[in-house]
Coordinates of C-alpha atoms in Angstrom, one line a residue:
M19 CA 0.0 0.0 0.0
L20 CA 2.7 2.5 0.9
F21 CA 4.6 1.7 -2.3
R22 CA 1.4 2.3 -4.3
S23 CA 0.6 5.6 -2.8
R24 CA 4.2 6.9 -3.1
G25 CA 4.8 5.5 -6.5
E26 CA 8.0 4.0 -7.6
R27 CA 9.8 7.3 -7.6
F28 CA 9.3 7.8 -3.8
S29 CA 9.1 4.1 -2.6
G30 CA 12.3 4.5 -0.6
G31 CA 11.2 7.7 1.1
C32 CA 13.0 10.2 -1.1
D33 CA 13.1 11.1 -4.7
A34 CA 15.1 8.3 -6.5
H35 CA 16.5 11.0 -8.8
H36 CA 17.9 13.0 -6.0
A37 CA 20.5 11.3 -3.8
H38 CA 21.4 13.2 -0.7
G39 CA 22.7 10.4 1.5
T40 CA 20.0 10.5 4.2
A41 CA 16.8 8.7 4.7
C42 CA 13.6 10.7 4.3
D43 CA 10.3 10.1 6.0
L44 CA 7.6 11.4 3.7
K45 CA 4.7 10.8 6.1
G46 CA 2.4 13.9 6.0
N47 CA 3.7 15.2 2.7
N48 CA 0.3 15.1 1.0
D49 CA 1.4 17.4 -1.8
L50 CA 3.4 14.4 -3.2
L51 CA 0.1 12.8 -4.2
T52 CA 0.0 15.3 -7.1
L53 CA 3.0 13.5 -8.5
T54 CA 2.3 9.9 -7.4
Q55 CA -1.5 9.7 -7.6
P56 CA -2.7 12.6 -9.9
E57 CA -5.9 10.7 -10.8
I58 CA -6.9 10.7 -7.1
I59 CA -6.3 14.5 -6.9
K60 CA -8.2 15.0 -10.2
A61 CA -11.1 12.9 -8.9
V62 CA -11.4 15.1 -5.8
H63 CA -11.3 18.3 -7.9
I64 CA -14.0 16.9 -10.3
A65 CA -16.2 15.9 -7.3
Y66 CA -16.2 19.5 -6.1
L67 CA -16.8 20.8 -9.6
D68 CA -19.6 18.3 -10.2
A69 CA -21.1 19.4 -6.9
G70 CA -21.3 23.0 -8.2
A71 CA -18.0 24.6 -7.3
D72 CA -16.7 27.1 -9.9
M73 CA -13.1 27.1 -8.4
V74 CA -10.8 24.5 -7.1
E75 CA -7.6 24.9 -5.1
T76 CA -4.3 23.2 -6.1
N77 CA -2.9 20.5 -3.9
T78 CA 0.1 22.7 -3.1
F79 CA -0.4 23.9 0.5
N80 CA 3.1 22.7 1.5
S81 CA 4.8 23.1 -1.9
T82 CA 7.4 25.7 -1.0
S83 CA 11.1 25.0 -0.5
V84 CA 10.8 26.0 3.1
S85 CA 8.2 23.4 3.8
Q86 CA 9.6 20.7 1.5
A87 CA 13.0 21.1 3.3
D88 CA 11.4 19.1 6.1
Y89 CA 11.4 16.1 3.7
H90 CA 14.6 16.9 1.8
L91 CA 12.5 17.6 -1.3
E92 CA 13.2 21.3 -1.9
H93 CA 14.2 20.4 -5.5
L94 CA 10.6 19.4 -6.3
V95 CA 9.0 22.7 -5.6
Y96 CA 8.5 24.0 -9.1
E97 CA 7.3 20.5 -10.3
L98 CA 4.9 20.2 -7.4
N99 CA 3.3 23.6 -8.1
C100 CA 3.3 23.3 -11.9
E101 CA 1.8 19.8 -11.8
G102 CA -0.7 20.8 -9.0
A103 CA -2.0 23.6 -11.3
R104 CA -2.0 21.3 -14.3
V105 CA -4.1 18.6 -12.6
A106 CA -6.6 21.2 -11.3
R107 CA -6.7 22.9 -14.8
A108 CA -7.4 19.5 -16.5
S109 CA -10.2 18.9 -14.0
C110 CA -11.7 22.3 -14.6
D111 CA -11.4 21.8 -18.4
A112 CA -13.1 18.4 -18.2
V113 CA -16.1 19.7 -16.3
E114 CA -16.2 22.9 -18.3
A115 CA -16.4 20.8 -21.5
K116 CA -19.8 19.5 -20.3
T117 CA -21.1 23.0 -19.5
P118 CA -19.1 25.5 -21.7
D119 CA -21.3 28.4 -20.7
R120 CA -20.0 28.1 -17.1
P121 CA -16.2 28.7 -16.7
R122 CA -14.2 27.0 -14.0
F123 CA -11.1 28.4 -12.3
V124 CA -7.9 27.2 -10.7
I125 CA -6.8 28.8 -7.5
G126 CA -3.0 28.3 -7.1
V127 CA -2.4 27.9 -3.3
L128 CA 0.6 29.3 -1.5
G129 CA 0.5 27.8 2.0
P130 CA 2.0 29.3 5.2
T131 CA 5.3 27.3 5.3
S132 CA 6.5 25.3 8.3
R133 CA 8.5 28.3 9.7
T134 CA 7.7 31.7 11.0
A135 CA 9.7 34.9 10.2
S136 CA 8.5 37.1 13.1
I137 CA 8.4 34.8 16.1
S138 CA 11.4 33.0 17.6
P139 CA 10.9 29.2 17.9
D140 CA 13.3 29.3 20.8
V141 CA 11.9 30.7 24.1
N142 CA 15.4 31.1 25.4
N143 CA 16.5 33.2 22.4
P144 CA 13.7 35.6 21.5
G145 CA 15.7 37.3 18.7
F146 CA 16.3 34.0 16.8
R147 CA 14.5 33.3 13.5
N148 CA 14.6 30.1 11.6
V149 CA 13.7 31.7 8.3
S150 CA 14.4 35.1 6.8
F151 CA 12.2 37.3 4.6
E152 CA 14.6 36.7 1.7
E153 CA 14.3 32.9 2.1
L154 CA 10.5 33.2 2.1
D155 CA 10.5 35.5 -0.9
T156 CA 12.7 33.1 -2.9
A157 CA 10.5 30.1 -1.8
Y158 CA 7.2 31.9 -2.7
R159 CA 8.6 33.2 -6.1
E160 CA 9.5 29.6 -7.2
A161 CA 6.1 28.3 -6.1
T162 CA 4.3 31.1 -7.8
R163 CA 6.2 30.6 -11.0
G164 CA 5.2 26.9 -11.0
L165 CA 1.5 27.7 -10.3
L166 CA 1.3 30.2 -13.1
D167 CA 3.2 28.0 -15.6
G168 CA 0.8 25.2 -14.7
G169 CA -2.3 27.3 -15.5
A170 CA -3.5 28.8 -12.2
D171 CA -6.1 31.6 -12.8
V172 CA -5.8 33.0 -9.3
I173 CA -3.0 33.0 -6.7
M174 CA -4.1 32.6 -3.1
V175 CA -2.0 33.2 0.0
E176 CA -3.6 30.7 2.3
T177 CA -3.8 30.1 6.1
I178 CA -1.0 32.5 7.0
F179 CA -0.3 32.6 10.7
D180 CA 2.5 35.1 10.5
T181 CA 2.0 38.5 8.9
L182 CA 5.7 38.8 7.9
N183 CA 5.3 35.5 6.1
A184 CA 2.2 36.8 4.4
K185 CA 4.1 40.0 3.4
A186 CA 6.9 37.9 1.9
A187 CA 4.3 35.8 -0.1
L188 CA 2.5 38.9 -1.4
F189 CA 5.8 40.6 -2.3
A190 CA 7.1 37.4 -4.1
V191 CA 3.8 37.1 -6.0
N192 CA 4.0 40.7 -7.1
E193 CA 7.6 40.4 -8.1
E194 CA 6.8 37.4 -10.3
F195 CA 3.9 39.4 -11.9
K196 CA 6.4 42.1 -12.7
R197 CA 8.9 39.6 -14.1
R198 CA 6.2 38.3 -16.4
G199 CA 4.7 41.6 -17.3
A200 CA 1.2 40.2 -16.5
R201 CA -0.8 39.4 -13.4
V202 CA -3.8 37.3 -12.3
P203 CA -6.1 38.0 -9.3
T204 CA -4.6 37.5 -5.9
M205 CA -6.5 36.4 -2.8

């Protein structure tokens, strides 16, 4: 069962194409289902669309280099986001083909990351930070690039528990829009 859900690429815990010399526990990395079980993710999207939703979110809540570092899978961030948007886009297109007068939209999700930029995780060292604004900016730009390249119609900064993280996400999204010379709505 574990092999089937992770697919051959991740059967040993880490990406077979990226040797880093350490074992990786992938438990809880649900974003990987986009790569290993895209038909399941597509079925979830289609179920929501068939139930009347006009928008679906990508399966990319933890698809930033900051969060994927917990699994030693930072190198997959662009692929996770691009494929997450492509799977959602294919789902929207399939349902929209049945009702062409009713458009469906892909919300590209940027999650909060597993680290906070404005609060110290160490009560004995209140000035310590385990992530910088610049690291968050870089992480969110890469994720945004993948979401847009995969076909996201909207970018959503979701479930932010730290306003500095949110500021970094919004800054990164805006910088990616500037780089492209085009933008999509942001939530």
